[in-house]
């Protein structure tokens, strides 16, 4: 309890909440404990005592503010809440902040449960300890569990049922990881899980905690990592949740200028309370340890870093130095990441951070926040803006493709085309693309080819892989029937092949860690804005594999297009987005040998035909450089005099 109050009990879920145990005199039951320091009295009310607060009165440990009570005879699967009497005399019915399971909404009681499970993923877990992901392929499929696929009647598949649906699909498509949008308990479907009421409770819409463990276990056994969206930035105001938990602003900051996000209608954790550190860091370690998660994507980090985030003048309080940095939240993030990596080496701690804050993925001991990956929001905004632009005007926006390389190695980035980009009137990815129906498919393949060749790990939200035209809707499944149409089916095939190609070619992922050097990336021509063509080379660590990438961002065929290259050899097109199998017409170059004609500062050059809106990946096979040809002209003598003439 002392460590909890000090903010360093990072396994507080073993103490607080509801735990099955046996009393000293041999009675079986559950021990209940809750932090409510400002309550006048607290009782456990549950199925086992008829919801009578007089039968479940708890004892307070005054020094810690923690209330405790063992109830014999309580069994697994019983509903319970804490009945909290405030000092004003009000009675609050609160769900357990540490509950491991909850009733299915709209009901909201906590449920006693046993998390015991026998894991079978030891091979995966052992390998993870010794496998940093910086130089490994990472392509993440982001999904919302309830709207990926549903039964014919619209009801959800369970965690267990999804084993036979999701895993074969992810393996066929070639994804290394799946990222689950928040699967903690939440009340309102429309929040997509980003307004959490049960931080320790696996979402009851889809089954029991052990069923979620079975899904993660099966994913690991099939070589697929699992990342979970995690939301420590804010929580909802629901009366049964954390808000005004003991009649006071216990979890939230008491001053609205720091304690709420008006735009989101949510409350902000009070980072000045050390108990909040214990509560949330324990929660992160709980999901990584108890559920074998391979990483946490931390939502809305920017809102935690800045005191003036989405606030106008007069609506925020500066820090003790008069600045806008949230010093206590920064301290939390640094302690969070330190605690995670001490216990779980090589998991992914991913920051969704959209500002120019420096050092997000630098270690804490170097002054950074301590994450090991960050979403590259700048790349996403620039590239999507470019792809929506009419090709007539793309040459004036050419820097939107090239500028992200100026900071590509400043952090360990993930290039994310996430759910946020296909909602709220932003349109689906394919609908954002410029052009006719056919051209939109060509452009989307071009975008994905650029994304997978660009430094940074990859993330794509579900539906983008087969070109869903409507925006994502949380209340219904993806439009899987689109696979009946040729263009969508061929795009789907292309995305699967691109994933597998990426995973099998180290030059596309080995050198992209935050290092400040460009060893794995080299521009061939970044300046051809007039033709809107971009070209570069990716190399692996020992430079034994090189792939040249050439992208034509206009609906114009480029005949005899010349590109300078640093090495002599044969360049074979190993990926062509214009291939017939991907919905193109099959035209274009297949293989070309370099010529000993310098171009753009390189000693050699190649000449190709670039079909409209097409990406090429070309594999280099080195060849001996031909000897220079001698002048064999006869019958002519050249004197120094003639030479001078």
GROMACS .gro file of N, CA, C and O in nm, residues 530-580:
model
  204
  530UNK      N    1   0.895   1.827  -6.271
  530UNK     CA    2   0.823   1.853  -6.396
  530UNK      C    3   0.751   1.728  -6.446
  530UNK      O    4   0.642   1.737  -6.503
  531UNK      N    5   0.813   1.612  -6.427
  531UNK     CA    6   0.749   1.486  -6.468
  531UNK      C    7   0.677   1.416  -6.353
  531UNK      O    8   0.611   1.314  -6.375
  532UNK      N    9   0.691   1.470  -6.231
  532UNK     CA   10   0.633   1.408  -6.111
  532UNK      C   11   0.676   1.261  -6.098
  532UNK      O   12   0.595   1.172  -6.071
  533UNK      N   13   0.806   1.240  -6.120
  533UNK     CA   14   0.864   1.107  -6.105
  533UNK      C   15   0.964   1.112  -5.991
  533UNK      O   16   1.044   1.206  -5.981
  534UNK      N   17   0.960   1.010  -5.908
  534UNK     CA   18   1.050   1.001  -5.792
  534UNK      C   19   1.127   0.870  -5.803
  534UNK      O   20   1.070   0.767  -5.840
  535UNK      N   21   1.257   0.874  -5.771
  535UNK     CA   22   1.336   0.750  -5.779
  535UNK      C   23   1.442   0.748  -5.670
  535UNK      O   24   1.502   0.852  -5.639
  536UNK      N   25   1.463   0.629  -5.613
  536UNK     CA   26   1.562   0.612  -5.506
  536UNK      C   27   1.600   0.466  -5.497
  536UNK      O   28   1.540   0.379  -5.561
  537UNK      N   29   1.703   0.438  -5.417
  537UNK     CA   30   1.750   0.300  -5.396
  537UNK      C   31   1.746   0.269  -5.247
  537UNK      O   32   1.784   0.350  -5.164
  538UNK      N   33   1.698   0.149  -5.214
  538UNK     CA   34   1.706   0.095  -5.078
  538UNK      C   35   1.810  -0.017  -5.076
  538UNK      O   36   1.816  -0.100  -5.167
  539UNK      N   37   1.892  -0.019  -4.968
  539UNK     CA   38   1.997  -0.120  -4.954
  539UNK      C   39   1.986  -0.188  -4.818
  539UNK      O   40   1.941  -0.127  -4.721
  540UNK      N   41   2.031  -0.313  -4.812
  540UNK     CA   42   2.035  -0.382  -4.683
  540UNK      C   43   2.167  -0.351  -4.612
  540UNK      O   44   2.252  -0.278  -4.663
  541UNK      N   45   2.185  -0.409  -4.493
  541UNK     CA   46   2.296  -0.369  -4.406
  541UNK      C   47   2.432  -0.394  -4.469
  541UNK      O   48   2.523  -0.311  -4.458
  542UNK      N   49   2.452  -0.509  -4.533
  542UNK     CA   50   2.583  -0.539  -4.592
  542UNK      C   51   2.589  -0.508  -4.742
  542UNK      O   52   2.683  -0.545  -4.810
  543UNK      N   53   2.485  -0.438  -4.789
  543UNK     CA   54   2.478  -0.392  -4.928
  543UNK      C   55   2.484  -0.506  -5.030
  543UNK      O   56   2.529  -0.488  -5.143
  544UNK      N   57   2.437  -0.623  -4.990
  544UNK     CA   58   2.431  -0.735  -5.084
  544UNK      C   59   2.301  -0.735  -5.163
  544UNK      O   60   2.288  -0.808  -5.261
  545UNK      N   61   2.203  -0.656  -5.118
  545UNK     CA   62   2.076  -0.648  -5.190
  545UNK      C   63   2.039  -0.502  -5.209
  545UNK      O   64   2.043  -0.423  -5.114
  546UNK      N   65   2.004  -0.469  -5.331
  546UNK     CA   66   1.962  -0.333  -5.361
  546UNK      C   67   1.842  -0.336  -5.453
  546UNK      O   68   1.837  -0.415  -5.547
  547UNK      N   69   1.745  -0.251  -5.421
  547UNK     CA   70   1.626  -0.238  -5.505
  547UNK      C   71   1.608  -0.091  -5.539
  547UNK      O   72   1.606  -0.005  -5.451
  548UNK      N   73   1.600  -0.064  -5.669
  548UNK     CA   74   1.570   0.071  -5.716
  548UNK      C   75   1.418   0.087  -5.725
  548UNK      O   76   1.347  -0.004  -5.770
  549UNK      N   77   1.369   0.201  -5.679
  549UNK     CA   78   1.226   0.229  -5.678
  549UNK      C   79   1.201   0.351  -5.767
  549UNK      O   80   1.263   0.456  -5.749
  550UNK      N   81   1.113   0.334  -5.865
  550UNK     CA   82   1.080   0.443  -5.956
  550UNK      C   83   0.928   0.457  -5.961
  550UNK      O   84   0.857   0.359  -5.984
  551UNK      N   85   0.879   0.578  -5.935
  551UNK     CA   86   0.736   0.601  -5.922
  551UNK      C   87   0.693   0.715  -6.013
  551UNK      O   88   0.746   0.827  -6.004
  552UNK      N   89   0.595   0.687  -6.097
  552UNK     CA   90   0.539   0.786  -6.189
  552UNK      C   91   0.404   0.832  -6.134
  552UNK      O   92   0.306   0.758  -6.139
  553UNK      N   93   0.398   0.956  -6.086
  553UNK     CA   94   0.278   1.006  -6.020
  553UNK      C   95   0.187   1.085  -6.115
  553UNK      O   96   0.104   1.164  -6.068
  554UNK      N   97   0.200   1.063  -6.244
  554UNK     CA   98   0.111   1.129  -6.340
  554UNK      C   99   0.043   1.023  -6.427
  554UNK      O  100   0.096   0.913  -6.445
  555UNK      N  101  -0.073   1.057  -6.486
  555UNK     CA  102  -0.141   0.963  -6.578
  555UNK      C  103  -0.085   0.972  -6.719
  555UNK      O  104  -0.158   0.953  -6.816
  556UNK      N  105   0.045   0.998  -6.728
  556UNK     CA  106   0.112   1.014  -6.857
  556UNK      C  107   0.222   0.909  -6.869
  556UNK      O  108   0.302   0.891  -6.777
  557UNK      N  109   0.227   0.839  -6.982
  557UNK     CA  110   0.334   0.743  -7.005
  557UNK      C  111   0.465   0.816  -7.031
  557UNK      O  112   0.469   0.914  -7.107
  558UNK      N  113   0.571   0.771  -6.964
  558UNK     CA  114   0.703   0.829  -6.984
  558UNK      C  115   0.788   0.730  -7.063
  558UNK      O  116   0.830   0.626  -7.011
  559UNK      N  117   0.810   0.761  -7.192
  559UNK     CA  118   0.886   0.673  -7.281
  559UNK      C  119   1.033   0.717  -7.279
  559UNK      O  120   1.063   0.836  -7.277
  560UNK      N  121   1.121   0.617  -7.277
  560UNK     CA  122   1.266   0.642  -7.273
  560UNK      C  123   1.302   0.735  -7.157
  560UNK      O  124   1.383   0.828  -7.171
  561UNK      N  125   1.241   0.707  -7.043
  561UNK     CA  126   1.271   0.786  -6.924
  561UNK      C  127   1.406   0.741  -6.868
  561UNK      O  128   1.429   0.621  -6.849
  562UNK      N  129   1.494   0.835  -6.842
  562UNK     CA  130   1.630   0.803  -6.800
  562UNK      C  131   1.648   0.831  -6.651
  562UNK      O  132   1.602   0.934  -6.600
  563UNK      N  133   1.719   0.738  -6.586
  563UNK     CA  134   1.749   0.750  -6.443
  563UNK      C  135   1.897   0.721  -6.422
  563UNK      O  136   1.947   0.617  -6.468
  564UNK      N  137   1.966   0.809  -6.355
  564UNK     CA  138   2.105   0.783  -6.320
  564UNK      C  139   2.113   0.681  -6.208
  564UNK      O  140   2.032   0.682  -6.115
  565UNK      N  141   2.212   0.590  -6.217
  565UNK     CA  142   2.228   0.486  -6.115
  565UNK      C  143   2.376   0.476  -6.076
  565UNK      O  144   2.465   0.502  -6.157
  566UNK      N  145   2.403   0.435  -5.951
  566UNK     CA  146   2.541   0.433  -5.903
  566UNK      C  147   2.620   0.309  -5.942
  566UNK      O  148   2.743   0.309  -5.932
  567UNK      N  149   2.551   0.203  -5.988
  567UNK     CA  150   2.622   0.078  -6.014
  567UNK      C  151   2.581   0.021  -6.150
  567UNK      O  152   2.465   0.032  -6.192
  568UNK      N  153   2.677  -0.044  -6.210
  568UNK     CA  154   2.652  -0.108  -6.340
  568UNK      C  155   2.593  -0.247  -6.317
  568UNK      O  156   2.634  -0.321  -6.227
  569UNK      N  157   2.499  -0.284  -6.400
  569UNK     CA  158   2.440  -0.416  -6.389
  569UNK      C  159   2.306  -0.422  -6.459
  569UNK      O  160   2.267  -0.332  -6.534
  570UNK      N  161   2.236  -0.530  -6.433
  570UNK     CA  162   2.104  -0.551  -6.493
  570UNK      C  163   1.998  -0.520  -6.389
  570UNK      O  164   2.004  -0.567  -6.274
  571UNK      N  165   1.902  -0.438  -6.427
  571UNK     CA  166   1.794  -0.397  -6.339
  571UNK      C  167   1.665  -0.466  -6.387
  571UNK      O  168   1.613  -0.436  -6.495
  572UNK      N  169   1.617  -0.558  -6.305
  572UNK     CA  170   1.497  -0.635  -6.341
  572UNK      C  171   1.378  -0.585  -6.260
  572UNK      O  172   1.386  -0.572  -6.137
  573UNK      N  173   1.267  -0.559  -6.328
  573UNK     CA  174   1.145  -0.516  -6.260
  573UNK      C  175   1.085  -0.636  -6.187
  573UNK      O  176   1.038  -0.731  -6.250
  574UNK      N  177   1.088  -0.631  -6.054
  574UNK     CA  178   1.037  -0.743  -5.973
  574UNK      C  179   0.901  -0.711  -5.912
  574UNK      O  180   0.834  -0.800  -5.858
  575UNK      N  181   0.860  -0.585  -5.921
  575UNK     CA  182   0.723  -0.549  -5.882
  575UNK      C  183   0.680  -0.436  -5.972
  575UNK      O  184   0.748  -0.333  -5.984
  576UNK      N  185   0.564  -0.456  -6.037
  576UNK     CA  186   0.511  -0.360  -6.132
  576UNK      C  187   0.362  -0.344  -6.102
  576UNK      O  188   0.284  -0.438  -6.121
  577UNK      N  189   0.323  -0.227  -6.054
  577UNK     CA  190   0.182  -0.209  -6.018
  577UNK      C  191   0.091  -0.210  -6.140
  577UNK      O  192  -0.031  -0.223  -6.126
  578UNK      N  193   0.150  -0.200  -6.260
  578UNK     CA  194   0.070  -0.202  -6.384
  578UNK      C  195   0.056  -0.343  -6.440
  578UNK      O  196   0.004  -0.361  -6.550
  579UNK      N  197   0.100  -0.444  -6.365
  579UNK     CA  198   0.086  -0.582  -6.413
  579UNK      C  199  -0.061  -0.618  -6.430
  579UNK      O  200  -0.148  -0.569  -6.357
  580UNK      N  201  -0.089  -0.706  -6.528
  580UNK     CA  202  -0.228  -0.746  -6.552
  580UNK      C  203  -0.290  -0.813  -6.430
  580UNK      O  204  -0.408  -0.797  -6.402
   0.00000   0.00000   0.00000
